[in-house]
Short mmCIF file of C-alpha atoms in Angstrom, two decimals:
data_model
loop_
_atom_site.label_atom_id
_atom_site.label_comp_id
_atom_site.label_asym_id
_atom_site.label_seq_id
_atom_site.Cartn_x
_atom_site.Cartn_y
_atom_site.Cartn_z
CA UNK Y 1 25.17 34.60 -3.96
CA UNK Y 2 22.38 33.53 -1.76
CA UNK Y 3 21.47 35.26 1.76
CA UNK Y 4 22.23 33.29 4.89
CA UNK Y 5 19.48 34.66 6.56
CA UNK Y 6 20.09 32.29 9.34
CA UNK Y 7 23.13 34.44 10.43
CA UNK Y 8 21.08 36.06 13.05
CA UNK Y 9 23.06 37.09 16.36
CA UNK Y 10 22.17 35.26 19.31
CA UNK Y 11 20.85 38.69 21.51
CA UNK Y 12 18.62 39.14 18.94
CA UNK Y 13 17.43 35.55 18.99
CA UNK Y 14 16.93 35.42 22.96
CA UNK Y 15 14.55 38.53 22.34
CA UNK Y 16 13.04 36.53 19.74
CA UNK Y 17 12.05 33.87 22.17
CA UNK Y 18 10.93 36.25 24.92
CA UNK Y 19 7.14 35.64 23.45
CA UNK Y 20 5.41 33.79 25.97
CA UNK Y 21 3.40 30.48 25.38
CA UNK Y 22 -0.36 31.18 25.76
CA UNK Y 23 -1.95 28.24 26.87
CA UNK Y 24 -4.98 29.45 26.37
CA UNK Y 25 -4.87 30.05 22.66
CA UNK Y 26 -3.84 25.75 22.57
CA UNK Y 27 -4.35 24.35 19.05
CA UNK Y 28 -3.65 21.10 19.66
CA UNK Y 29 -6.11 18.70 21.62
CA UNK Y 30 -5.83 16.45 24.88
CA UNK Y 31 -6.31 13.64 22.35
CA UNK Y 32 -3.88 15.03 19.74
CA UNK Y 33 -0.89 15.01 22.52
CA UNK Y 34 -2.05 11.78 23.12
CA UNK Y 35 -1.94 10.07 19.59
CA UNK Y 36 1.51 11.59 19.06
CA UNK Y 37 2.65 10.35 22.81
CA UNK Y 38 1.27 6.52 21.37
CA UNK Y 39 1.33 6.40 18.04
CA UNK Y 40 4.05 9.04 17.30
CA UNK Y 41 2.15 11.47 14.88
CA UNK Y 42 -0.70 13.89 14.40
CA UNK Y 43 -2.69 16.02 12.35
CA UNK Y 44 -3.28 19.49 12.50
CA UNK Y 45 -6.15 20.42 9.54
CA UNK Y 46 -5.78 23.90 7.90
CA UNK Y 47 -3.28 25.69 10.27
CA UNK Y 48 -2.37 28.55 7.28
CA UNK Y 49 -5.16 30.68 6.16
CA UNK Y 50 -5.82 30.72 3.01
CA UNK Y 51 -3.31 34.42 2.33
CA UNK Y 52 -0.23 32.74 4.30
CA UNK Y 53 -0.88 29.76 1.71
CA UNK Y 54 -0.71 31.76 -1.04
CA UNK Y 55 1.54 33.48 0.02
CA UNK Y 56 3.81 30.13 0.20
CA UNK Y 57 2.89 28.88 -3.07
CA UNK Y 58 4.52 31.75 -4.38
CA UNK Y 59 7.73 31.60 -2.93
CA UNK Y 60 7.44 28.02 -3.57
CA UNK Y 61 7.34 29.19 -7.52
CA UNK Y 62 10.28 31.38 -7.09
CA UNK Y 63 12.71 29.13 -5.97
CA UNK Y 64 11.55 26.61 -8.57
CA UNK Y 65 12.39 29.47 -10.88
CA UNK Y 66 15.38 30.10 -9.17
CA UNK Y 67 15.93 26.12 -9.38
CA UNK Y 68 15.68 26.37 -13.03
CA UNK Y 69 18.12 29.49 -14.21
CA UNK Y 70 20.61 27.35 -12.22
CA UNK Y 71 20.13 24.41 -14.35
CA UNK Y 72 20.78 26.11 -17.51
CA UNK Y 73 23.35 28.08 -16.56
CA UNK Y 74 24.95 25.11 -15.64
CA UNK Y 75 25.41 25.86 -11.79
CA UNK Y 76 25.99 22.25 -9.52
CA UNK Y 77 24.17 23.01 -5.99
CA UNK Y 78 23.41 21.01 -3.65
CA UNK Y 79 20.36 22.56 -2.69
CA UNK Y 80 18.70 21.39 -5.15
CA UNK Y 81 18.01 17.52 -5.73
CA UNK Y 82 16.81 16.03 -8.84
CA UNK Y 83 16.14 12.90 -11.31
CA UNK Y 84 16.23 12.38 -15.15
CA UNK Y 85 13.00 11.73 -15.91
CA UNK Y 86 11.70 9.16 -18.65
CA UNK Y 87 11.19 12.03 -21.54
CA UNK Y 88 14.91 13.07 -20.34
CA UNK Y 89 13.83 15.88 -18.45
CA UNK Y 90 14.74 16.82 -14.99
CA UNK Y 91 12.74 17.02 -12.36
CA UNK Y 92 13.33 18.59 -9.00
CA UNK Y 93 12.38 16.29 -5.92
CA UNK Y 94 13.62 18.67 -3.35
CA UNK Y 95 14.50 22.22 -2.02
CA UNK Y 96 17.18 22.29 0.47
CA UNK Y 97 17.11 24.56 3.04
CA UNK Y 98 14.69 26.41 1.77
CA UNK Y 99 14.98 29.45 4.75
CA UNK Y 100 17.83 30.49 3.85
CA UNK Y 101 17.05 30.94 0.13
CA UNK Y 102 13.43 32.79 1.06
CA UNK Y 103 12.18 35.15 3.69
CA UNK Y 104 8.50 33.40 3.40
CA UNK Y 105 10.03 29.99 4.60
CA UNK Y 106 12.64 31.91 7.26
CA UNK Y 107 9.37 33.58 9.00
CA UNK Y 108 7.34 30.10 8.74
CA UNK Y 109 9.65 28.13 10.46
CA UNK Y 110 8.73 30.77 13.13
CA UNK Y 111 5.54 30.74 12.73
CA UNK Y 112 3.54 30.80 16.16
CA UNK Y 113 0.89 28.71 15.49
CA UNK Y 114 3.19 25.91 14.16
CA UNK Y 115 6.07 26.66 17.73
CA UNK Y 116 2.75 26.22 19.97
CA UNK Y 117 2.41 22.97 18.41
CA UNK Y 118 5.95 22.07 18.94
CA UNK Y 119 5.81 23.40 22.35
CA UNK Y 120 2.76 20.93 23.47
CA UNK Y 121 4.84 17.94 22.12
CA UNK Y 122 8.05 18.57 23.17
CA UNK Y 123 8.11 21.26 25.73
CA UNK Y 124 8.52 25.13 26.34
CA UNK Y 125 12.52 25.05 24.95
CA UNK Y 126 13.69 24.09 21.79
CA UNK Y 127 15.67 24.78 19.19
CA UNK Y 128 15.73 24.09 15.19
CA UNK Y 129 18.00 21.98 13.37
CA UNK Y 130 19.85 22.71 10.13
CA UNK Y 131 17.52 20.33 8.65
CA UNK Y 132 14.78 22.53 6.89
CA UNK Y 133 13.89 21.36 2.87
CA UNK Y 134 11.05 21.46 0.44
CA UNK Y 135 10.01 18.39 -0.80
CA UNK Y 136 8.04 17.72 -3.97
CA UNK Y 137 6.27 15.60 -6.13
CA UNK Y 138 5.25 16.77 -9.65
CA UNK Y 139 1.81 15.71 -10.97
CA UNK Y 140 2.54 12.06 -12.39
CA UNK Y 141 6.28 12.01 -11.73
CA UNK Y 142 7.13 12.74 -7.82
CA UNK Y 143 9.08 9.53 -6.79
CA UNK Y 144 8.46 7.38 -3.63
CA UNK Y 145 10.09 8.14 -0.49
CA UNK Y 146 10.95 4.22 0.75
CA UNK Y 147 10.63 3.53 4.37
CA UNK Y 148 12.94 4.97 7.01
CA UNK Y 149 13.24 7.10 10.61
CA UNK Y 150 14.77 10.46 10.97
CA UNK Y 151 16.09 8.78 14.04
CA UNK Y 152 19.02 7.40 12.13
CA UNK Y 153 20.20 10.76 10.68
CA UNK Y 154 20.31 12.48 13.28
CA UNK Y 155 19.84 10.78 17.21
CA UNK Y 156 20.18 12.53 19.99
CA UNK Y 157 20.50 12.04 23.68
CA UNK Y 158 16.35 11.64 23.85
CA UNK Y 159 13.63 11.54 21.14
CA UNK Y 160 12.18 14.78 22.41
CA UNK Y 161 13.01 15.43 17.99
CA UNK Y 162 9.92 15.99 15.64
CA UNK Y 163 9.28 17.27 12.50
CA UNK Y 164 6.97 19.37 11.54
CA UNK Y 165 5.26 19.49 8.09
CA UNK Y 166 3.11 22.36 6.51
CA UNK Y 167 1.30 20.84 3.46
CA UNK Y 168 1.38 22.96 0.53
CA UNK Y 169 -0.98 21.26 -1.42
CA UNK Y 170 -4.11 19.19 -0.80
CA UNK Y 171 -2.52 16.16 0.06
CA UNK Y 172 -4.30 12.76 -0.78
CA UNK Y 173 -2.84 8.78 -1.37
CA UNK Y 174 -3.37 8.93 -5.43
CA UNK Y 175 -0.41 12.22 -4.76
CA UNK Y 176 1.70 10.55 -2.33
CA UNK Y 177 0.57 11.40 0.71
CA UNK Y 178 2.55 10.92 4.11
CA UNK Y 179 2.46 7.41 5.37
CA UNK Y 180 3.14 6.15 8.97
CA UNK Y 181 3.77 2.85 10.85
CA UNK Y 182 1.64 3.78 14.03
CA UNK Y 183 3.62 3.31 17.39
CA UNK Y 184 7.14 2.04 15.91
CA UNK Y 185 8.70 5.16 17.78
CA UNK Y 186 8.53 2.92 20.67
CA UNK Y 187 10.77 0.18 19.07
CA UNK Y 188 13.73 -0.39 17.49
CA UNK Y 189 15.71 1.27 15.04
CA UNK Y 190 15.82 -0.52 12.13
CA UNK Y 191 19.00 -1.13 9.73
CA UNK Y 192 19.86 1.75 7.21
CA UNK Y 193 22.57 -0.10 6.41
CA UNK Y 194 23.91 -1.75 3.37
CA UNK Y 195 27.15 -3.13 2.63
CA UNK Y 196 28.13 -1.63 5.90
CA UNK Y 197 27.51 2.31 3.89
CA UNK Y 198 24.42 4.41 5.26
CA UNK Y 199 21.82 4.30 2.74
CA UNK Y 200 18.95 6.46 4.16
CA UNK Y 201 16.46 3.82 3.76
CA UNK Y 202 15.65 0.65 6.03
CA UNK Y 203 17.26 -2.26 4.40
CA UNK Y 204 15.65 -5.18 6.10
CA UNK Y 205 13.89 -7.00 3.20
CA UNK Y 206 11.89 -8.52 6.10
CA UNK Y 207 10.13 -5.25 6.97
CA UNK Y 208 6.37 -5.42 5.96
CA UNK Y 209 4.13 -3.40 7.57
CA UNK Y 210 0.47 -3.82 7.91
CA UNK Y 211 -0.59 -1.03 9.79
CA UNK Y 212 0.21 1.83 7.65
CA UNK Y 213 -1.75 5.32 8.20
CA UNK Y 214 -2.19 7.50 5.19
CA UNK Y 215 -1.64 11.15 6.39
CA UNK Y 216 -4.53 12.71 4.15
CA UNK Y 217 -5.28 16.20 4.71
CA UNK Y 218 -6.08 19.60 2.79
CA UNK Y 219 -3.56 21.94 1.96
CA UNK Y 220 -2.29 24.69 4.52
CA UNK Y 221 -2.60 21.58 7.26
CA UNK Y 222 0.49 20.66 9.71
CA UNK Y 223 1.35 17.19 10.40
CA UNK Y 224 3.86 16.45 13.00
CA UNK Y 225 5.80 12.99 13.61
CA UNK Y 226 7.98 11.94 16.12
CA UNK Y 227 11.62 11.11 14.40
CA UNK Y 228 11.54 7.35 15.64
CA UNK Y 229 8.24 6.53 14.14
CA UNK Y 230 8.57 4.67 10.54
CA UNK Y 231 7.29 6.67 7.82
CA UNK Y 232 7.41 7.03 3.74
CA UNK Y 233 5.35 8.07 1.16
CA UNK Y 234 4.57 6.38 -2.75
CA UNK Y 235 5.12 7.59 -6.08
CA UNK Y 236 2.66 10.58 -7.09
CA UNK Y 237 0.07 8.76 -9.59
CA UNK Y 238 -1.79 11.47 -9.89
CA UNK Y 239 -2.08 15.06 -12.01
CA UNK Y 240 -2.34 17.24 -8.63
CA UNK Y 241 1.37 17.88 -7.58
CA UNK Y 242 2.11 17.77 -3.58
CA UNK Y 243 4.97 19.73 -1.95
CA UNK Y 244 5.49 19.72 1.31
CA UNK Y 245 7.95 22.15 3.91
CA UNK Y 246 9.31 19.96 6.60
CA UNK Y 247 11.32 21.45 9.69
CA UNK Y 248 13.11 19.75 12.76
CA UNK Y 249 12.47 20.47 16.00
CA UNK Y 250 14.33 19.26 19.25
CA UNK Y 251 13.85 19.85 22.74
CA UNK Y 252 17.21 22.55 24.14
CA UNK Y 253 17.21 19.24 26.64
CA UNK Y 254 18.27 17.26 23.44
CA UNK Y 255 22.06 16.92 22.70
CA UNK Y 256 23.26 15.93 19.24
CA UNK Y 257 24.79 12.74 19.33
CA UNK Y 258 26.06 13.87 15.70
CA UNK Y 259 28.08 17.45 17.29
CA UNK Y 260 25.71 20.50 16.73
CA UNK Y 261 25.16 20.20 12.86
CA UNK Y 262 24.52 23.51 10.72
CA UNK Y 263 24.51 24.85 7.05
CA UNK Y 264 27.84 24.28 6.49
CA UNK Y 265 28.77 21.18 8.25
CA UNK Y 266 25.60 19.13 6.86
CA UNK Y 267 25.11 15.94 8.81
CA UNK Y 268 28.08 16.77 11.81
CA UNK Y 269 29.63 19.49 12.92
CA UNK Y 270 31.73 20.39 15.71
CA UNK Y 271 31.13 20.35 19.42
CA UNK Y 272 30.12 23.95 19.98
CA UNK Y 273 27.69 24.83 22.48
CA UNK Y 274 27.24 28.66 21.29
CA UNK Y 275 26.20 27.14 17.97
CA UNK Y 276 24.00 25.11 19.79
CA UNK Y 277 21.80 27.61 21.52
CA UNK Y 278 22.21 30.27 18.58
CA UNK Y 279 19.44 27.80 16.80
CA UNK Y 280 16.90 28.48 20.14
CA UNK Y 281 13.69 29.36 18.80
CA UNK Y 282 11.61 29.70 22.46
CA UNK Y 283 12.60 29.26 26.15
CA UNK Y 284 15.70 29.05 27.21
CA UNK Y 285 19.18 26.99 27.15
CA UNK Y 286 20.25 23.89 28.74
CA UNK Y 287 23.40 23.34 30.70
CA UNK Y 288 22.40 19.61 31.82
CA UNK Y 289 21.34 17.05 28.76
CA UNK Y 290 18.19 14.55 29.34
CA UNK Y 291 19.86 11.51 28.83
CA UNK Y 292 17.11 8.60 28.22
CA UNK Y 293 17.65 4.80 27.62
CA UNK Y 294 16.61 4.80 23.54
CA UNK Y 295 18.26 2.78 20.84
CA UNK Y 296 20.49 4.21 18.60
CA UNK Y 297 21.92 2.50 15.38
CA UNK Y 298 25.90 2.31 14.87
CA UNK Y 299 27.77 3.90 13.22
CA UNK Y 300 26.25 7.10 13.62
CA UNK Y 301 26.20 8.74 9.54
CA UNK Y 302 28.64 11.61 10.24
CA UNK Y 303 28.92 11.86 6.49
CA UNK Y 304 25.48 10.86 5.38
CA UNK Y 305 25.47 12.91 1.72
CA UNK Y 306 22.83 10.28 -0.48
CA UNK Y 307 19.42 11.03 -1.08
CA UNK Y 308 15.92 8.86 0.00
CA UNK Y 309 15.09 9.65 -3.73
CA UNK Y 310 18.00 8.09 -5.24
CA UNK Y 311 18.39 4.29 -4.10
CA UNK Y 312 20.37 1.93 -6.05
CA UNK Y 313 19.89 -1.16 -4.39
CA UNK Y 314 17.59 -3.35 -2.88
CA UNK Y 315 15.37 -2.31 0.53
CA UNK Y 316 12.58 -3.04 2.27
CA UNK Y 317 9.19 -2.81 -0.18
CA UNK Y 318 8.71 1.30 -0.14
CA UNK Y 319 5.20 2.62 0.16
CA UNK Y 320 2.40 0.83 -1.81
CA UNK Y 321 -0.22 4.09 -3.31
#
């Protein structure tokens, strides 16, 4: 049985978040603030050193193990997403939350260097939501991630929401690198609709962009993207595999339009306020929502349980390589 090592009590978490923000130890620039504040993403190059990577790599191995024993024991999980692939073999496209199965992953997501980031984006309290996964794309097989925004998972009262991504391998566009639609956090929220079911992907056939950023960086780099912004990634056509550990942040200013979502209520959850601040990673809690005049796409997925790897119908074009 796997360790919830997310069960933390909330005294110990408000010690936890004591640390103070040094602001003169900033990692981010004037000008990275800036691109995320216009264009809704940035780039932070080789954030790990080169022990913290390995480090991750490892654990990264182990749950693939882990992954694996389940398989053939004949365990069904969801955390752990996969695809038949042509030769009949499965592969496995994602971890899901991953720091709950590892310690390495729990203590990343806590990681200083990647909070200050979050802190210079979205301000001095946040929190983290039950959102945390590993995705990955074997050497010749990883599958596309089609166009979509977080946004429509999982809105909230303002877009003061970001994820943050720690690259685990050098990340280029022959591997599937990160792709983003510059500045479309600033617009609407496109249709992730079809048939009137939620299908994780935007569904407007019309949807072409011609701006598209490719998010190329080495491994142990952080990229960090707003969760309106439009984003994807293509098929891995290379024989380099690329993983990636993603994380959601969201200002304590930020109330869940979905309820306060955790582990075991997946994409809702109930009301509860003291589940709400238990996720507080720095600062402190709010008593008074920001409420901010930002579309939001009805109806809200409450029970959102398909995959961006497994689309049966026809979308928007996904990512071109």
């Amino acid at each position: 049985m796997e360790v919830i090592l997310r069960s933390i009590c909330y005294r110990t978490l408000m010690i936890r978040c004591a640390r103070k923000y040094n602001s003169f130890n900033k990692i981010l620039t004037s000008e990275q603030v800036e691109q995320y504040r216009e264009e809704g993403y940035t780039v932070v190059k080789n954030l790990l050193s080169e022990e913290e990577l390995k480090q991750t790599r490892v654990a990264l191995d182990e749950l693939k193990e882990r992954s694996v024993k389940s398989f053939q024991a004949g365990v069904k999980s969801d955390l752990y997403e996969v695809e038949q692939g042509s030769d009949g073999k499965q592969i496995l496209n994602r971890i899901r939350f991953p720091c709950e199965l590892h310690e390495t992953f729990y203590n990343l997501q806590r990681h200083d260097k990647i909070l200050d980031c979050v802190e210079d984006l979205i301000g001095p309290s946040f929190r983290y939501i039950a959102q945390d996964k590993l995705n990955l794309k074997p050497a010749c097989t990883g599958a596309a991630v089609r166009w979509h925004q977080d946004w429509a998972f999982f809105p909230h009262t303002n877009d003061s929401v970001l994820t943050a991504s720690i690259l685990l391998h050098d990340t280029t566009r022959s591997n599937g690198c990160l792709q983003i639609v510059p500045g479309t956090h600033k617009g609407p929220i496109l249709s992730h609709y079809f048939n009137n079911t939620f299908a994780n992907v935007i569904t407007d056939k019309k949807f072409k962009p011609s701006n598209v950023v490719f998010l190329e960086a080495p491994a142990g780099s952080l990229t960090l993207h707003n969760a309106r912004v439009v984003h994807g990634s293509a098929k891995n056509t290379s024989n380099q595999p690329r993983s990636t550990l993603c994380f959601v942040f969201t200002a304590m200013d930020a109330w869940p339009l979905l309820g306060v979502g955790g582990r075991d209520f997946m994409n809702s959850g109930p009301v509860d306020y003291d589940l709400f601040t238990a996720t507080l990673l720095r600062g402190n809690p709010c008593f008074t929502p920001r409420m901010e005049n930002i579309p939001v796409s009805l109806p809200i997925p409450f029970h959102a349980t398909s995959s961006v790897f497994k689309i049966e119908f026809e979308t928007a074009d996904e990512p071109a390589p």
